[in-house]
GROMACS .gro file of C-alpha atoms in nm:
model
  333
    1THR     CA    1  -1.642  -1.770   0.258
    2CYS     CA    2  -1.286  -1.554   0.114
    3LEU     CA    3  -0.928  -1.472   0.144
    4GLU     CA    4  -0.713  -1.174   0.002
    5SER     CA    5  -0.333  -1.074   0.106
    6PHE     CA    6  -0.194  -0.801   0.113
    7GLY     CA    7   0.208  -0.786   0.192
    8HIS     CA    8   0.225  -0.977   0.520
    9TYR     CA    9  -0.106  -0.947   0.616
   10LEU     CA   10  -0.381  -1.176   0.495
   11ALA     CA   11  -0.757  -1.074   0.560
   12SER     CA   12  -1.060  -1.390   0.596
   13GLY     CA   13  -1.507  -1.229   0.498
   14ALA     CA   14  -1.709  -1.415   0.709
   15LYS     CA   15  -2.104  -1.541   0.724
   16ASN     CA   16  -2.121  -1.345   1.078
   17GLY     CA   17  -2.052  -1.074   0.854
   18ARG     CA   18  -1.669  -0.973   0.974
   19ILE     CA   19  -1.322  -0.929   0.852
   20VAL     CA   20  -1.067  -1.065   1.072
   21VAL     CA   21  -0.733  -0.926   0.942
   22LEU     CA   22  -0.435  -1.151   1.077
   23ASP     CA   23  -0.003  -1.013   1.073
   24ILE     CA   24   0.135  -1.347   0.958
   25VAL     CA   25   0.450  -1.250   1.066
   26ARG     CA   26   0.396  -1.146   1.470
   27ALA     CA   27   0.116  -1.466   1.320
   28GLU     CA   28  -0.160  -1.265   1.502
   29ARG     CA   29  -0.491  -1.087   1.516
   30VAL     CA   30  -0.441  -0.710   1.469
   31ALA     CA   31  -0.815  -0.591   1.343
   32THR     CA   32  -1.219  -0.670   1.368
   33LEU     CA   33  -1.294  -0.539   1.000
   34GLU     CA   34  -1.727  -0.467   1.138
   35LEU     CA   35  -2.047  -0.276   0.985
   36GLN     CA   36  -2.275  -0.103   1.220
   37GLU     CA   37  -2.545  -0.281   1.182
   38LYS     CA   38  -2.638  -0.452   1.401
   39ALA     CA   39  -2.946  -0.627   1.286
   40ASN     CA   40  -2.953  -0.834   0.995
   41VAL     CA   41  -2.581  -0.890   0.847
   42PRO     CA   42  -2.465  -0.932   0.542
   43SER     CA   43  -2.204  -1.179   0.475
   44VAL     CA   44  -1.852  -1.078   0.360
   45THR     CA   45  -1.919  -1.260   0.023
   46CYS     CA   46  -1.579  -1.134  -0.164
   47LEU     CA   47  -1.239  -0.921  -0.085
   48LYS     CA   48  -0.982  -0.758  -0.346
   49ALA     CA   49  -0.698  -0.604  -0.214
   50PHE     CA   50  -0.556  -0.289  -0.379
   51GLY     CA   51  -0.184  -0.070  -0.309
   52ASP     CA   52  -0.207  -0.115   0.033
   53CYS     CA   53  -0.637  -0.071   0.091
   54LEU     CA   54  -0.865  -0.358   0.164
   55SER     CA   55  -1.246  -0.409  -0.129
   56SER     CA   56  -1.491  -0.636   0.055
   57GLY     CA   57  -1.883  -0.724  -0.090
   58TYR     CA   58  -2.132  -0.747   0.139
   59SER     CA   59  -2.392  -0.974   0.054
   60ASN     CA   60  -2.720  -0.670   0.073
   61GLY     CA   61  -2.501  -0.522  -0.233
   62LEU     CA   62  -2.216  -0.324  -0.084
   63ILE     CA   63  -1.900  -0.264  -0.121
   64LYS     CA   64  -1.644  -0.087   0.150
   65LEU     CA   65  -1.280   0.012   0.157
   66TRP     CA   66  -1.005   0.002   0.387
   67ASP     CA   67  -0.723   0.218   0.466
   68ASN     CA   68  -0.403  -0.104   0.534
   69GLY     CA   69  -0.726  -0.331   0.632
   70SER     CA   70  -0.800  -0.169   0.966
   71ARG     CA   71  -0.995   0.241   0.913
   72GLU     CA   72  -1.262   0.252   0.636
   73ILE     CA   73  -1.170   0.458   0.386
   74GLY     CA   74  -1.553   0.430   0.194
   75GLU     CA   75  -1.833   0.329   0.053
   76LEU     CA   76  -2.002   0.212  -0.250
   77ARG     CA   77  -2.307   0.153  -0.333
   78TYR     CA   78  -2.554   0.043  -0.587
   79HIS     CA   79  -2.593  -0.272  -0.634
   80SER     CA   80  -2.938  -0.418  -0.477
   81GLN     CA   81  -2.855  -0.742  -0.430
   82SER     CA   82  -2.520  -0.993  -0.342
   83VAL     CA   83  -2.212  -0.913  -0.464
   84SER     CA   84  -2.020  -1.175  -0.610
   85SER     CA   85  -1.701  -1.076  -0.721
   86ILE     CA   86  -1.412  -0.809  -0.711
   87VAL     CA   87  -1.172  -0.679  -0.950
   88VAL     CA   88  -0.905  -0.416  -0.951
   89PHE     CA   89  -0.958  -0.246  -1.347
   90GLN     CA   90  -0.630   0.053  -1.440
   91GLU     CA   91  -0.716   0.386  -1.150
   92PHE     CA   92  -1.150   0.168  -1.133
   93LEU     CA   93  -1.253  -0.137  -0.897
   94ALA     CA   94  -1.480  -0.375  -1.088
   95SER     CA   95  -1.813  -0.512  -0.857
   96GLY     CA   96  -2.024  -0.809  -1.038
   97SER     CA   97  -2.324  -0.859  -0.869
   98LEU     CA   98  -2.619  -1.156  -0.830
   99ASP     CA   99  -2.790  -0.805  -0.942
  100HIS     CA  100  -2.744  -0.914  -1.240
  101THR     CA  101  -2.451  -0.561  -1.333
  102VAL     CA  102  -2.120  -0.492  -1.323
  103VAL     CA  103  -2.016  -0.140  -1.213
  104LEU     CA  104  -1.709   0.009  -1.243
  105TRP     CA  105  -1.642   0.286  -1.020
  106ASN     CA  106  -1.424   0.577  -0.923
  107LEU     CA  107  -1.176   0.474  -0.695
  108GLU     CA  108  -1.077   0.825  -0.581
  109SER     CA  109  -1.475   0.989  -0.561
  110LYS     CA  110  -1.617   0.679  -0.451
  111GLU     CA  111  -1.916   0.707  -0.733
  112PRO     CA  112  -1.991   0.477  -0.983
  113VAL     CA  113  -1.832   0.619  -1.374
  114LYS     CA  114  -2.044   0.338  -1.516
  115VAL     CA  115  -2.344   0.067  -1.439
  116PHE     CA  116  -2.289  -0.215  -1.733
  117GLN     CA  117  -2.639  -0.360  -1.729
  118GLY     CA  118  -2.666  -0.679  -2.059
  119HIS     CA  119  -2.712  -0.952  -1.828
  120THR     CA  120  -2.990  -1.085  -1.821
  121ASN     CA  121  -2.950  -1.288  -1.445
  122GLN     CA  122  -2.718  -1.319  -1.185
  123VAL     CA  123  -2.363  -1.233  -1.273
  124MET     CA  124  -2.086  -1.476  -1.105
  125CYS     CA  125  -1.781  -1.320  -1.195
  126VAL     CA  126  -1.582  -1.059  -1.307
  127GLU     CA  127  -1.241  -1.061  -1.405
  128VAL     CA  128  -1.000  -0.840  -1.594
  129ALA     CA  129  -0.915  -0.914  -1.982
  130GLY     CA  130  -0.656  -0.687  -2.152
  131ASN     CA  131  -0.818  -0.366  -2.251
  132TYR     CA  132  -1.151  -0.525  -2.105
  133ILE     CA  133  -1.370  -0.601  -1.778
  134ALA     CA  134  -1.523  -0.973  -1.829
  135SER     CA  135  -1.838  -1.119  -1.651
  136GLY     CA  136  -1.952  -1.448  -1.730
  137SER     CA  137  -2.290  -1.491  -1.598
  138VAL     CA  138  -2.597  -1.741  -1.518
  139ASP     CA  139  -2.740  -1.620  -1.790
  140LYS     CA  140  -2.514  -1.875  -1.989
  141SER     CA  141  -2.332  -1.581  -2.147
  142VAL     CA  142  -1.959  -1.426  -2.111
  143ARG     CA  143  -1.955  -1.010  -2.202
  144LEU     CA  144  -1.656  -0.803  -2.233
  145TRP     CA  145  -1.719  -0.445  -2.145
  146SER     CA  146  -1.491  -0.136  -2.186
  147PRO     CA  147  -1.476   0.235  -2.010
  148ASP     CA  148  -1.594   0.350  -2.283
  149SER     CA  149  -1.834   0.215  -2.381
  150ASP     CA  150  -2.184   0.167  -2.260
  151GLU     CA  151  -2.242  -0.124  -2.434
  152ALA     CA  152  -2.135  -0.465  -2.445
  153VAL     CA  153  -1.772  -0.480  -2.668
  154ALA     CA  154  -1.928  -0.884  -2.732
  155VAL     CA  155  -2.120  -1.140  -2.651
  156LEU     CA  156  -1.981  -1.459  -2.590
  157GLN     CA  157  -2.225  -1.679  -2.613
  158GLU     CA  158  -2.137  -2.160  -2.615
  159HIS     CA  159  -2.185  -2.273  -2.321
  160THR     CA  160  -2.483  -2.451  -2.212
  161ASN     CA  161  -2.529  -2.359  -1.834
  162SER     CA  162  -2.421  -2.080  -1.559
  163VAL     CA  163  -2.026  -1.957  -1.635
  164GLU     CA  164  -1.897  -2.007  -1.289
  165CYS     CA  165  -1.498  -1.879  -1.359
  166LEU     CA  166  -1.309  -1.680  -1.552
  167LYS     CA  167  -0.916  -1.596  -1.600
  168PHE     CA  168  -0.750  -1.405  -1.815
  169THR     CA  169  -0.481  -1.627  -1.999
  170GLY     CA  170  -0.243  -1.344  -2.170
  171GLU     CA  171  -0.372  -1.513  -2.498
  172TYR     CA  172  -0.726  -1.654  -2.436
  173LEU     CA  173  -0.997  -1.549  -2.163
  174ALA     CA  174  -1.112  -1.874  -2.020
  175SER     CA  175  -1.444  -1.908  -1.913
  176GLY     CA  176  -1.526  -2.198  -1.689
  177SER     CA  177  -1.936  -2.369  -1.648
  178ARG     CA  178  -2.176  -2.601  -1.483
  179ASP     CA  179  -2.147  -2.771  -1.866
  180LYS     CA  180  -1.825  -2.928  -1.768
  181ASN     CA  181  -1.609  -2.687  -1.978
  182VAL     CA  182  -1.398  -2.479  -2.024
  183ILE     CA  183  -1.383  -2.273  -2.287
  184LEU     CA  184  -1.068  -2.017  -2.467
  185TRP     CA  185  -1.141  -1.712  -2.593
  186ASN     CA  186  -0.985  -1.552  -2.876
  187LEU     CA  187  -0.989  -1.184  -2.829
  188GLN     CA  188  -0.862  -0.990  -3.107
  189THR     CA  189  -1.158  -1.236  -3.292
  190MET     CA  190  -1.430  -1.192  -3.049
  191GLN     CA  191  -1.518  -1.607  -3.189
  192LYS     CA  192  -1.439  -1.948  -2.951
  193GLU     CA  193  -1.102  -2.073  -3.016
  194ALA     CA  194  -1.165  -2.421  -2.837
  195VAL     CA  195  -1.368  -2.631  -2.605
  196LEU     CA  196  -1.117  -2.829  -2.340
  197GLU     CA  197  -1.398  -3.083  -2.262
  198GLY     CA  198  -1.263  -3.401  -1.960
  199HIS     CA  199  -1.493  -3.296  -1.644
  200THR     CA  200  -1.716  -3.429  -1.561
  201ASN     CA  201  -1.952  -3.207  -1.374
  202ARG     CA  202  -1.911  -2.797  -1.320
  203VAL     CA  203  -1.649  -2.642  -1.392
  204SER     CA  204  -1.541  -2.400  -0.984
  205CYS     CA  205  -1.160  -2.185  -1.062
  206LEU     CA  206  -0.916  -2.170  -1.305
  207GLU     CA  207  -0.597  -2.068  -1.245
  208VAL     CA  208  -0.282  -2.045  -1.530
  209VAL     CA  209   0.043  -2.136  -1.380
  210GLY     CA  210   0.403  -2.206  -1.597
  211GLY     CA  211   0.247  -2.158  -1.908
  212LYS     CA  212  -0.073  -2.385  -1.883
  213LEU     CA  213  -0.438  -2.347  -1.772
  214ALA     CA  214  -0.604  -2.588  -1.480
  215SER     CA  215  -0.875  -2.618  -1.402
  216ALA     CA  216  -1.097  -2.762  -1.118
  217SER     CA  217  -1.375  -2.922  -1.137
  218TRP     CA  218  -1.674  -3.042  -0.862
  219ASP     CA  219  -1.601  -3.408  -1.036
  220LYS     CA  220  -1.304  -3.446  -0.748
  221THR     CA  221  -1.012  -3.333  -1.058
  222ILE     CA  222  -0.799  -3.072  -1.158
  223ILE     CA  223  -0.738  -3.091  -1.542
  224ILE     CA  224  -0.417  -2.908  -1.664
  225TRP     CA  225  -0.417  -2.745  -2.017
  226ASP     CA  226  -0.168  -2.730  -2.258
  227LEU     CA  227  -0.259  -2.349  -2.383
  228GLU     CA  228  -0.107  -2.410  -2.730
  229SER     CA  229  -0.193  -2.747  -2.852
  230LYS     CA  230  -0.506  -2.677  -2.626
  231GLN     CA  231  -0.525  -3.062  -2.536
  232LYS     CA  232  -0.456  -3.255  -2.241
  233ILE     CA  233  -0.130  -3.274  -2.078
  234GLN     CA  234  -0.292  -3.457  -1.695
  235THR     CA  235  -0.551  -3.502  -1.503
  236LEU     CA  236  -0.469  -3.486  -1.149
  237THR     CA  237  -0.712  -3.692  -0.938
  238ASP     CA  238  -0.562  -3.717  -0.584
  239HIS     CA  239  -0.865  -3.553  -0.412
  240ALA     CA  240  -1.156  -3.795  -0.263
  241LYS     CA  241  -1.400  -3.479  -0.316
  242ALA     CA  242  -1.546  -3.151  -0.521
  243VAL     CA  243  -1.224  -2.893  -0.551
  244LYS     CA  244  -1.345  -2.543  -0.485
  245SER     CA  245  -0.984  -2.377  -0.569
  246LEU     CA  246  -0.663  -2.344  -0.681
  247LEU     CA  247  -0.413  -2.086  -0.632
  248VAL     CA  248  -0.043  -2.038  -0.756
  249VAL     CA  249   0.224  -2.060  -0.482
  250GLY     CA  250   0.627  -1.902  -0.666
  251ASP     CA  251   0.616  -2.224  -0.967
  252ARG     CA  252   0.355  -2.447  -0.824
  253LEU     CA  253   0.001  -2.518  -0.826
  254ALA     CA  254  -0.213  -2.544  -0.527
  255SER     CA  255  -0.569  -2.687  -0.470
  256GLY     CA  256  -0.832  -2.644  -0.128
  257SER     CA  257  -1.083  -2.873  -0.136
  258ALA     CA  258  -1.410  -3.034   0.027
  259ASP     CA  259  -1.216  -3.332   0.106
  260CYS     CA  260  -1.039  -3.078   0.399
  261THR     CA  261  -0.691  -3.090   0.203
  262VAL     CA  262  -0.559  -2.926   0.018
  263LYS     CA  263  -0.300  -3.085  -0.181
  264VAL     CA  264   0.069  -2.855  -0.336
  265TRP     CA  265   0.172  -3.003  -0.669
  266ASP     CA  266   0.510  -2.982  -0.867
  267GLN     CA  267   0.473  -2.888  -1.245
  268GLU     CA  268   0.736  -3.217  -1.353
  269GLN     CA  269   0.543  -3.413  -1.232
  270TRP     CA  270   0.211  -3.329  -1.107
  271GLN     CA  271   0.293  -3.496  -0.839
  272GLY     CA  272   0.077  -3.374  -0.531
  273GLN     CA  273   0.193  -3.348  -0.199
  274GLU     CA  274  -0.056  -3.258   0.092
  275MET     CA  275   0.016  -3.038   0.356
  276PRO     CA  276  -0.015  -3.124   0.725
  277ALA     CA  277  -0.305  -3.119   0.988
  278LYS     CA  278  -0.579  -3.128   0.778
  279HIS     CA  279  -0.899  -2.875   0.859
  280GLU     CA  280  -1.208  -3.057   1.007
  281LYS     CA  281  -1.488  -2.945   0.693
  282ALA     CA  282  -1.429  -2.856   0.337
  283ILE     CA  283  -1.207  -2.584   0.200
  284THR     CA  284  -1.302  -2.315   0.025
  285CYS     CA  285  -1.053  -2.042   0.000
  286LEU     CA  286  -0.697  -2.006  -0.048
  287ALA     CA  287  -0.443  -1.737  -0.067
  288ALA     CA  288  -0.061  -1.718  -0.060
  289VAL     CA  289   0.093  -1.375   0.196
  290LYS     CA  290   0.485  -1.374   0.247
  291ASN     CA  291   0.655  -1.331   0.574
  292ALA     CA  292   0.858  -1.057   0.659
  293GLN     CA  293   1.154  -1.266   0.474
  294GLY     CA  294   0.993  -1.299   0.201
  295GLN     CA  295   0.851  -1.639   0.196
  296ASP     CA  296   0.612  -1.777   0.055
  297TYR     CA  297   0.333  -1.884   0.236
  298ILE     CA  298  -0.013  -2.023   0.233
  299GLY     CA  299  -0.338  -1.940   0.390
  300SER     CA  300  -0.636  -2.154   0.375
  301GLY     CA  301  -1.042  -2.125   0.529
  302SER     CA  302  -1.244  -2.401   0.605
  303LEU     CA  303  -1.593  -2.407   0.695
  304ASP     CA  304  -1.476  -2.490   1.045
  305GLY     CA  305  -1.381  -2.157   1.127
  306LYS     CA  306  -1.007  -2.161   1.139
  307LEU     CA  307  -0.779  -2.048   0.959
  308ARG     CA  308  -0.447  -2.221   0.808
  309PHE     CA  309  -0.125  -2.053   0.694
  310TRP     CA  310   0.208  -2.278   0.621
  311SER     CA  311   0.503  -2.270   0.408
  312PRO     CA  312   0.522  -2.551   0.112
  313GLU     CA  313   0.943  -2.495   0.184
  314SER     CA  314   0.935  -2.680   0.497
  315ASP     CA  315   0.784  -2.891   0.735
  316GLU     CA  316   0.675  -2.667   1.041
  317THR     CA  317   0.400  -2.722   1.245
  318PRO     CA  318   0.101  -2.499   1.052
  319ILE     CA  319   0.009  -2.168   1.232
  320VAL     CA  320  -0.413  -2.207   1.278
  321LEU     CA  321  -0.566  -1.953   1.363
  322ASP     CA  322  -0.936  -1.869   1.445
  323GLY     CA  323  -1.015  -1.655   1.127
  324SER     CA  324  -1.416  -1.688   1.133
  325VAL     CA  325  -1.456  -1.838   0.788
  326ASN     CA  326  -1.783  -1.975   0.908
  327THR     CA  327  -2.001  -1.986   0.581
  328SER     CA  328  -2.328  -2.139   0.386
  329THR     CA  329  -2.150  -2.255   0.144
  330HIS     CA  330  -2.278  -2.599  -0.023
  331ASP     CA  331  -2.014  -2.863   0.053
  332GLY     CA  332  -1.960  -3.053  -0.224
  333LYS     CA  333  -1.855  -3.378  -0.335
   0.00000   0.00000   0.00000
């Protein structure tokens, strides 16, 4: 369901509740992190690294903290439903949940500092946006929160369907929605700056690459947007099914799709290079990790339960490991 890198390790979370930690230098599994539950084991829904530590969110609302990816150092309990997203904000950790709340946690005391309530439906994503925590929800709104206030600093309402993804560009907060649009929000005025129209299906993820915004969609495309003119630069159409994940690797953009492939795009011609030895089923997540020499590697997780990672700089055969990345994520067409 999810991948996260820290140091030269790559962690993968799965529907079976396990987190597998892989050492990319040695190309081997170094730890398997499991909960104590033997029955009704919750799925791992999200992972987030902080320093040398790892946090993991689960479908039962639990969050676990792991030291160096191997030893449990704490658990955070508040959410009553699945944790959808985790971010690290200043000295805090913030989590969004299907229980409609966003919780701000003190990482030292392991206690909630704030419980932000206001969304009227499931929180799908959280993002750090300057001095704020942003949350997007099935209630069609984006809300901005501050550690200094119990109430939302702003409620941004322009989408006509669920907000699925958020990305802070450094100047704007971008939100992608099932309404097929991306909206740029001005965080100075707390107003809509522009609506980026072009997709014909839900927007699944957003990334910033080379000062440009990339939006991926279930319509099989990736659109590159100029953040100054708010105009479309290029539409990338090489994928045959829904694009589920985006990743910035150096100065290039990588995309993972339900068509089982990972493609890497250069910023000059926006030509897509397909990575070798594709997965057997839909790709659900991507992560970047460095080897001992500091060389960039791309890791991909898939419904086929395999983890593949390789360097986009070479033609070497990808390393394939059983990452237990089995998931019930919908295979978009």
